[in-house]
Amino acid sequence: MRYRAKLCIFPVHFCEPYVSPGKLVIAIDGPAASGKSTTARLVAEALGYVHVDTGAMYRAVTLKVLGAGTDPSDGEAIRDLLGETHVELRRDGTLTRVLLDGRDVTEEIRSPAVTRAVSAVSRHRAVREAMVREQRRMGSAGGIVLEGRDIGTVVFPDAQVKFFIVAGIESRARRRAKELQDRGISPDMRALVEEIRERDRLDSTREESPLKKADDAIELDTSDLTIEEQVRIVVDRVRQVAEGRA
Ligand code: CDP
């Protein structure tokens, strides 16, 4: 396959997809509401790659835990529950639908209850092992953009392109507030800031694969960038790597 070196013109959504330069693995990590998901989805679209939102997988498991009435801190009970849990990401045009045991839970996994419990569930080794195994399977053929907390450090430490996306707490809270408003929920800004801070704290301090920048990841602060700018930066980097200029 030939790689198209042509630059795309904004907006990125209307760019002709690049023909994949090869089948690279692109790791996009970062804290809550930093802009990972939107960036990862649009980068995948621009490159004709598959997009995997690993946070959605942890959220689906959390929904299962809550639905079963299991205590999010009970690692053993959760490990048993995993044996009867099936999480699937299914492509639907440019969207990805999340199926839990065959049921579409794409919207439900974004509920405040899931958001509050997800870090507690994700810290268990059994949960991480199951999710990482599945993510490696999905990424084994390359041509994929995975976003999460531990992609560049644990899941694909050899990924050819790694970004660590950050943004100031105010920008992140504003973005999350807008997402919630778009879904008809009116958020309390102060509570939102607290929730994001607490989730960052739990994700960064846990023992198993904590949220942390890989040594060879590029840190990108998106506080003052537009979506188009941040997508362009990642896509340009992929092009450099693909052309052997990096
Ligand atoms: O989109 P948002 O920033 O709210 O978070 P997310 O990407 O949906 O991830 C939800 C939660 O899943 C995180 O707060 C982590 O606790 C967990 N997670 C993880 O442990 N490892 C990953 N690779 C992705 C998410």
mmCIF file of C-alpha atoms and ligand atoms in Angstrom:
data_model
loop_
_atom_site.group_PDB
_atom_site.id
_atom_site.type_symbol
_atom_site.label_atom_id
_atom_site.label_comp_id
_atom_site.label_asym_id
_atom_site.label_seq_id
_atom_site.Cartn_x
_atom_site.Cartn_y
_atom_site.Cartn_z
ATOM 1 C CA MET A 1 0.000 0.000 0.000
ATOM 2 C CA ARG A 2 1.263 3.495 -0.792
ATOM 3 C CA TYR A 3 1.318 6.243 1.703
ATOM 4 C CA ARG A 4 -0.280 9.523 0.713
ATOM 5 C CA ALA A 5 2.040 12.317 1.671
ATOM 6 C CA LYS A 6 -0.550 14.956 0.787
ATOM 7 C CA LEU A 7 -1.447 17.265 3.641
ATOM 8 C CA CYS A 8 -5.106 17.392 4.466
ATOM 9 C CA ILE A 9 -6.916 20.686 4.671
ATOM 10 C CA PHE A 10 -9.052 21.532 7.713
ATOM 11 C CA PRO A 11 -11.491 20.499 8.941
ATOM 12 C CA VAL A 12 -10.001 17.112 9.546
ATOM 13 C CA HIS A 13 -13.412 15.404 9.277
ATOM 14 C CA PHE A 14 -13.454 16.168 5.585
ATOM 15 C CA CYS A 15 -9.945 14.979 4.864
ATOM 16 C CA GLU A 16 -9.586 12.116 2.518
ATOM 17 C CA PRO A 17 -8.292 9.285 4.632
ATOM 18 C CA TYR A 18 -4.605 8.598 4.259
ATOM 19 C CA VAL A 19 -3.851 5.209 2.853
ATOM 20 C CA SER A 20 -2.276 3.511 5.807
ATOM 21 C CA PRO A 21 1.505 3.809 5.612
ATOM 22 C CA GLY A 22 1.886 0.434 7.132
ATOM 23 C CA LYS A 23 0.186 -0.947 10.122
ATOM 24 C CA LEU A 24 1.453 1.162 12.958
ATOM 25 C CA VAL A 25 0.303 1.045 16.553
ATOM 26 C CA ILE A 26 -0.511 4.473 17.962
ATOM 27 C CA ALA A 27 -0.805 4.857 21.733
ATOM 28 C CA ILE A 28 -2.680 7.839 23.158
ATOM 29 C CA ASP A 29 -2.682 8.062 26.936
ATOM 30 C CA GLY A 30 -3.616 10.737 29.398
ATOM 31 C CA PRO A 31 -5.787 11.714 32.350
ATOM 32 C CA ALA A 32 -9.574 12.099 32.466
ATOM 33 C CA ALA A 33 -11.206 14.470 29.969
ATOM 34 C CA SER A 34 -7.902 15.538 28.440
ATOM 35 C CA GLY A 35 -9.176 15.180 24.873
ATOM 36 C CA LYS A 36 -7.884 11.676 24.203
ATOM 37 C CA SER A 37 -11.090 10.200 22.858
ATOM 38 C CA THR A 38 -11.875 12.862 20.297
ATOM 39 C CA THR A 39 -8.258 12.999 19.169
ATOM 40 C CA ALA A 40 -7.920 9.225 18.920
ATOM 41 C CA ARG A 41 -11.181 8.854 16.992
ATOM 42 C CA LEU A 42 -10.337 11.557 14.445
ATOM 43 C CA VAL A 43 -6.733 10.395 14.027
ATOM 44 C CA ALA A 44 -7.993 6.870 13.332
ATOM 45 C CA GLU A 45 -10.491 8.276 10.845
ATOM 46 C CA ALA A 46 -7.818 10.328 9.070
ATOM 47 C CA LEU A 47 -5.498 7.331 8.796
ATOM 48 C CA GLY A 48 -8.122 4.701 8.036
ATOM 49 C CA TYR A 49 -7.098 2.930 11.240
ATOM 50 C CA VAL A 50 -9.209 1.146 13.850
ATOM 51 C CA HIS A 51 -9.937 3.141 17.021
ATOM 52 C CA VAL A 52 -10.101 1.429 20.400
ATOM 53 C CA ASP A 53 -11.339 3.345 23.430
ATOM 54 C CA THR A 54 -9.976 1.153 26.210
ATOM 55 C CA GLY A 55 -11.706 3.303 28.852
ATOM 56 C CA ALA A 56 -15.022 2.138 27.388
ATOM 57 C CA MET A 57 -13.994 -1.457 28.111
ATOM 58 C CA TYR A 58 -13.251 -0.654 31.778
ATOM 59 C CA ARG A 59 -16.522 1.254 31.965
ATOM 60 C CA ALA A 60 -18.458 -1.728 30.587
ATOM 61 C CA VAL A 61 -16.944 -4.038 33.216
ATOM 62 C CA THR A 62 -17.846 -1.447 35.873
ATOM 63 C CA LEU A 63 -21.450 -1.396 34.661
ATOM 64 C CA LYS A 64 -21.530 -5.165 35.011
ATOM 65 C CA VAL A 65 -20.097 -4.959 38.550
ATOM 66 C CA LEU A 66 -22.675 -2.358 39.594
ATOM 67 C CA GLY A 67 -25.531 -4.281 37.946
ATOM 68 C CA ALA A 68 -24.524 -7.452 39.793
ATOM 69 C CA GLY A 69 -24.510 -5.588 43.105
ATOM 70 C CA THR A 70 -20.809 -6.453 43.542
ATOM 71 C CA ASP A 71 -18.638 -4.214 45.690
ATOM 72 C CA PRO A 72 -16.178 -2.360 43.372
ATOM 73 C CA SER A 73 -13.408 -2.929 45.943
ATOM 74 C CA ASP A 74 -13.932 -6.730 46.020
ATOM 75 C CA GLY A 75 -11.263 -7.991 43.607
ATOM 76 C CA GLU A 76 -12.069 -11.665 44.055
ATOM 77 C CA ALA A 77 -15.778 -11.292 43.388
ATOM 78 C CA ILE A 78 -14.970 -9.186 40.334
ATOM 79 C CA ARG A 79 -12.519 -11.787 39.068
ATOM 80 C CA ASP A 80 -15.289 -14.418 39.279
ATOM 81 C CA LEU A 81 -17.708 -12.091 37.525
ATOM 82 C CA LEU A 82 -15.244 -11.581 34.662
ATOM 83 C CA GLY A 83 -15.639 -15.249 33.725
ATOM 84 C CA GLU A 84 -19.215 -14.499 32.709
ATOM 85 C CA THR A 85 -18.642 -11.067 31.177
ATOM 86 C CA HIS A 86 -18.345 -10.356 27.504
ATOM 87 C CA VAL A 87 -17.339 -6.888 26.313
ATOM 88 C CA GLU A 88 -17.338 -6.118 22.619
ATOM 89 C CA LEU A 89 -16.525 -2.936 20.703
ATOM 90 C CA ARG A 90 -18.471 -2.885 17.452
ATOM 91 C CA ARG A 91 -17.867 -0.413 14.667
ATOM 92 C CA ASP A 92 -20.959 1.501 13.515
ATOM 93 C CA GLY A 93 -19.905 3.908 10.764
ATOM 94 C CA THR A 94 -17.536 6.344 12.466
ATOM 95 C CA LEU A 95 -18.940 5.469 15.900
ATOM 96 C CA THR A 96 -18.039 2.560 18.114
ATOM 97 C CA ARG A 97 -20.876 0.829 19.959
ATOM 98 C CA VAL A 98 -20.078 -0.935 23.216
ATOM 99 C CA LEU A 99 -21.812 -4.238 23.870
ATOM 100 C CA LEU A 100 -21.913 -5.848 27.304
ATOM 101 C CA ASP A 101 -23.032 -9.484 27.142
ATOM 102 C CA GLY A 102 -24.632 -8.685 23.797
ATOM 103 C CA ARG A 103 -26.516 -5.587 25.034
ATOM 104 C CA ASP A 104 -25.750 -2.118 23.678
ATOM 105 C CA VAL A 105 -24.513 -0.059 26.651
ATOM 106 C CA THR A 106 -22.788 2.746 24.708
ATOM 107 C CA GLU A 107 -24.700 5.503 26.525
ATOM 108 C CA GLU A 108 -25.117 3.759 29.876
ATOM 109 C CA ILE A 109 -21.376 3.415 30.477
ATOM 110 C CA ARG A 110 -21.078 7.234 30.562
ATOM 111 C CA SER A 111 -23.461 7.565 33.531
ATOM 112 C CA PRO A 112 -22.227 9.386 36.656
ATOM 113 C CA ALA A 113 -22.561 6.136 38.668
ATOM 114 C CA VAL A 114 -20.193 4.288 36.332
ATOM 115 C CA THR A 115 -17.809 7.253 36.226
ATOM 116 C CA ARG A 116 -17.668 7.330 40.027
ATOM 117 C CA ALA A 117 -16.896 3.593 40.335
ATOM 118 C CA VAL A 118 -14.684 2.935 37.302
ATOM 119 C CA SER A 119 -11.322 3.727 38.897
ATOM 120 C CA ALA A 120 -12.059 1.413 41.826
ATOM 121 C CA VAL A 121 -12.900 -1.443 39.460
ATOM 122 C CA SER A 122 -10.000 -0.811 37.064
ATOM 123 C CA ARG A 123 -7.349 -1.116 39.727
ATOM 124 C CA HIS A 124 -7.802 -4.891 40.179
ATOM 125 C CA ARG A 125 -5.170 -7.078 38.585
ATOM 126 C CA ALA A 126 -7.718 -9.579 37.205
ATOM 127 C CA VAL A 127 -9.565 -6.771 35.426
ATOM 128 C CA ARG A 128 -6.362 -5.356 33.970
ATOM 129 C CA GLU A 129 -5.093 -8.713 32.786
ATOM 130 C CA ALA A 130 -8.349 -9.531 31.017
ATOM 131 C CA MET A 131 -8.582 -6.130 29.326
ATOM 132 C CA VAL A 132 -4.909 -5.967 28.324
ATOM 133 C CA ARG A 133 -5.061 -9.454 26.788
ATOM 134 C CA GLU A 134 -8.028 -8.398 24.669
ATOM 135 C CA GLN A 135 -6.414 -5.066 23.688
ATOM 136 C CA ARG A 136 -3.221 -6.807 22.564
ATOM 137 C CA ARG A 137 -5.286 -9.217 20.515
ATOM 138 C CA MET A 138 -7.117 -6.335 18.837
ATOM 139 C CA GLY A 139 -3.866 -4.494 18.128
ATOM 140 C CA SER A 140 -1.755 -7.428 17.016
ATOM 141 C CA ALA A 141 -2.190 -6.685 13.308
ATOM 142 C CA GLY A 142 -1.405 -2.967 13.759
ATOM 143 C CA GLY A 143 -3.271 -0.205 11.932
ATOM 144 C CA ILE A 144 -4.795 0.838 15.223
ATOM 145 C CA VAL A 145 -5.118 3.821 17.567
ATOM 146 C CA LEU A 146 -5.606 2.801 21.178
ATOM 147 C CA GLU A 147 -6.398 5.353 23.861
ATOM 148 C CA GLY A 148 -6.250 4.852 27.600
ATOM 149 C CA ARG A 149 -4.011 5.189 30.612
ATOM 150 C CA ASP A 150 -1.412 2.433 30.107
ATOM 151 C CA ILE A 151 -1.227 1.823 26.367
ATOM 152 C CA GLY A 152 2.288 3.201 25.858
ATOM 153 C CA THR A 153 3.617 1.806 29.136
ATOM 154 C CA VAL A 154 2.030 -1.658 29.460
ATOM 155 C CA VAL A 155 -0.254 -2.712 26.625
ATOM 156 C CA PHE A 156 1.988 -1.740 23.694
ATOM 157 C CA PRO A 157 5.339 -0.525 25.068
ATOM 158 C CA ASP A 158 6.741 -0.896 21.520
ATOM 159 C CA ALA A 159 4.066 1.255 19.864
ATOM 160 C CA GLN A 160 5.710 3.299 17.080
ATOM 161 C CA VAL A 161 3.882 6.513 18.007
ATOM 162 C CA LYS A 162 3.070 7.492 21.585
ATOM 163 C CA PHE A 163 1.342 10.598 22.862
ATOM 164 C CA PHE A 164 0.528 11.620 26.405
ATOM 165 C CA ILE A 165 -2.280 14.143 26.273
ATOM 166 C CA VAL A 166 -2.761 16.584 29.112
ATOM 167 C CA ALA A 167 -4.808 19.744 29.732
ATOM 168 C CA GLY A 168 -5.433 22.118 32.633
ATOM 169 C CA ILE A 169 -8.103 21.047 35.099
ATOM 170 C CA GLU A 170 -10.385 23.964 34.158
ATOM 171 C CA SER A 171 -10.328 23.126 30.444
ATOM 172 C CA ARG A 172 -10.958 19.493 31.205
ATOM 173 C CA ALA A 173 -13.889 20.254 33.504
ATOM 174 C CA ARG A 174 -15.373 22.622 30.890
ATOM 175 C CA ARG A 175 -15.094 19.933 28.189
ATOM 176 C CA ARG A 176 -16.670 17.288 30.404
ATOM 177 C CA ALA A 177 -19.449 19.739 31.375
ATOM 178 C CA LYS A 178 -20.238 20.349 27.730
ATOM 179 C CA GLU A 179 -20.390 16.612 27.018
ATOM 180 C CA LEU A 180 -22.828 16.152 29.903
ATOM 181 C CA GLN A 181 -24.923 19.162 28.822
ATOM 182 C CA ASP A 182 -25.157 17.716 25.322
ATOM 183 C CA ARG A 183 -26.664 14.637 26.938
ATOM 184 C CA GLY A 184 -29.207 16.701 28.890
ATOM 185 C CA ILE A 185 -27.400 16.555 32.247
ATOM 186 C CA SER A 186 -26.598 19.872 33.969
ATOM 187 C CA PRO A 187 -23.385 19.401 35.907
ATOM 188 C CA ASP A 188 -22.184 21.090 39.075
ATOM 189 C CA MET A 189 -18.813 22.506 38.011
ATOM 190 C CA ARG A 190 -17.232 22.232 41.414
ATOM 191 C CA ALA A 191 -18.252 18.587 41.791
ATOM 192 C CA LEU A 192 -16.975 17.902 38.297
ATOM 193 C CA VAL A 193 -13.542 19.338 39.071
ATOM 194 C CA GLU A 194 -13.414 17.243 42.243
ATOM 195 C CA GLU A 195 -14.479 14.069 40.417
ATOM 196 C CA ILE A 196 -11.802 14.535 37.738
ATOM 197 C CA ARG A 197 -9.118 15.256 40.360
ATOM 198 C CA GLU A 198 -10.076 12.219 42.397
ATOM 199 C CA ARG A 199 -10.112 9.914 39.375
ATOM 200 C CA ASP A 200 -6.671 11.181 38.318
ATOM 201 C CA ARG A 201 -5.409 10.562 41.827
ATOM 202 C CA LEU A 202 -6.747 6.996 41.948
ATOM 203 C CA ASP A 203 -5.547 6.190 38.421
ATOM 204 C CA SER A 204 -2.049 7.594 39.019
ATOM 205 C CA THR A 205 -1.443 6.050 42.414
ATOM 206 C CA ARG A 206 -2.742 2.508 41.874
ATOM 207 C CA GLU A 207 -0.283 -0.364 41.993
ATOM 208 C CA GLU A 208 -1.237 -2.070 38.725
ATOM 209 C CA SER A 209 -0.307 -0.107 35.604
ATOM 210 C CA PRO A 210 -0.805 3.401 36.953
ATOM 211 C CA LEU A 211 -1.520 6.341 34.694
ATOM 212 C CA LYS A 212 1.891 7.645 33.729
ATOM 213 C CA LYS A 213 3.671 9.048 30.738
ATOM 214 C CA ALA A 214 5.901 6.554 28.926
ATOM 215 C CA ASP A 215 9.488 7.822 28.743
ATOM 216 C CA ASP A 216 9.333 7.918 24.958
ATOM 217 C CA ALA A 217 5.849 9.477 24.685
ATOM 218 C CA ILE A 218 5.369 13.002 23.366
ATOM 219 C CA GLU A 219 3.502 15.168 25.851
ATOM 220 C CA LEU A 220 0.832 17.301 24.256
ATOM 221 C CA ASP A 221 -0.977 19.989 26.252
ATOM 222 C CA THR A 222 -4.340 20.557 24.597
ATOM 223 C CA SER A 223 -5.585 23.329 26.938
ATOM 224 C CA ASP A 224 -5.309 25.960 24.204
ATOM 225 C CA LEU A 225 -5.471 23.812 21.094
ATOM 226 C CA THR A 226 -8.449 23.251 18.833
ATOM 227 C CA ILE A 227 -9.430 19.688 18.036
ATOM 228 C CA GLU A 228 -8.149 20.185 14.493
ATOM 229 C CA GLU A 229 -4.763 21.335 15.784
ATOM 230 C CA GLN A 230 -4.315 18.410 18.119
ATOM 231 C CA VAL A 231 -5.333 15.894 15.472
ATOM 232 C CA ARG A 232 -2.974 17.510 12.990
ATOM 233 C CA ILE A 233 -0.039 17.239 15.418
ATOM 234 C CA VAL A 234 -0.606 13.505 15.931
ATOM 235 C CA VAL A 235 -1.197 12.764 12.247
ATOM 236 C CA ASP A 236 1.939 14.708 11.287
ATOM 237 C CA ARG A 237 3.955 12.686 13.743
ATOM 238 C CA VAL A 238 2.598 9.427 12.315
ATOM 239 C CA ARG A 239 3.586 10.620 8.865
ATOM 240 C CA GLN A 240 7.116 11.432 10.030
ATOM 241 C CA VAL A 241 7.502 8.002 11.601
ATOM 242 C CA ALA A 242 6.065 6.262 8.564
ATOM 243 C CA GLU A 243 8.423 8.102 6.262
ATOM 244 C CA GLY A 244 11.389 7.292 8.472
ATOM 245 C CA ARG A 245 11.939 10.949 9.360
ATOM 246 C CA ALA A 246 11.592 10.372 13.100
HETATM 247 O O1 CDP B 1 -13.042 9.557 29.096
HETATM 248 P P1 CDP B 1 -12.524 9.678 30.485
HETATM 249 O O2 CDP B 1 -11.331 10.512 30.530
HETATM 250 O O3 CDP B 1 -13.568 10.014 31.481
HETATM 251 O O4 CDP B 1 -12.043 8.253 30.980
HETATM 252 P P2 CDP B 1 -12.054 6.892 30.200
HETATM 253 O O5 CDP B 1 -10.976 6.914 29.178
HETATM 254 O O6 CDP B 1 -13.434 6.548 29.783
HETATM 255 O O7 CDP B 1 -11.577 5.885 31.341
HETATM 256 C C1 CDP B 1 -12.399 5.608 32.462
HETATM 257 C C2 CDP B 1 -11.551 4.963 33.541
HETATM 258 O O8 CDP B 1 -11.112 3.673 33.097
HETATM 259 C C3 CDP B 1 -10.286 5.678 33.950
HETATM 260 O O9 CDP B 1 -10.513 6.685 34.921
HETATM 261 C C4 CDP B 1 -9.419 4.549 34.487
HETATM 262 O O10 CDP B 1 -9.737 4.259 35.814
HETATM 263 C C5 CDP B 1 -9.842 3.363 33.637
HETATM 264 N N1 CDP B 1 -8.901 3.077 32.542
HETATM 265 C C6 CDP B 1 -7.764 2.359 32.836
HETATM 266 O O11 CDP B 1 -7.531 2.017 33.985
HETATM 267 N N2 CDP B 1 -6.900 1.990 31.848
HETATM 268 C C7 CDP B 1 -7.129 2.342 30.571
HETATM 269 N N3 CDP B 1 -6.280 1.946 29.626
HETATM 270 C C8 CDP B 1 -8.278 3.107 30.250
HETATM 271 C C9 CDP B 1 -9.140 3.476 31.259
#
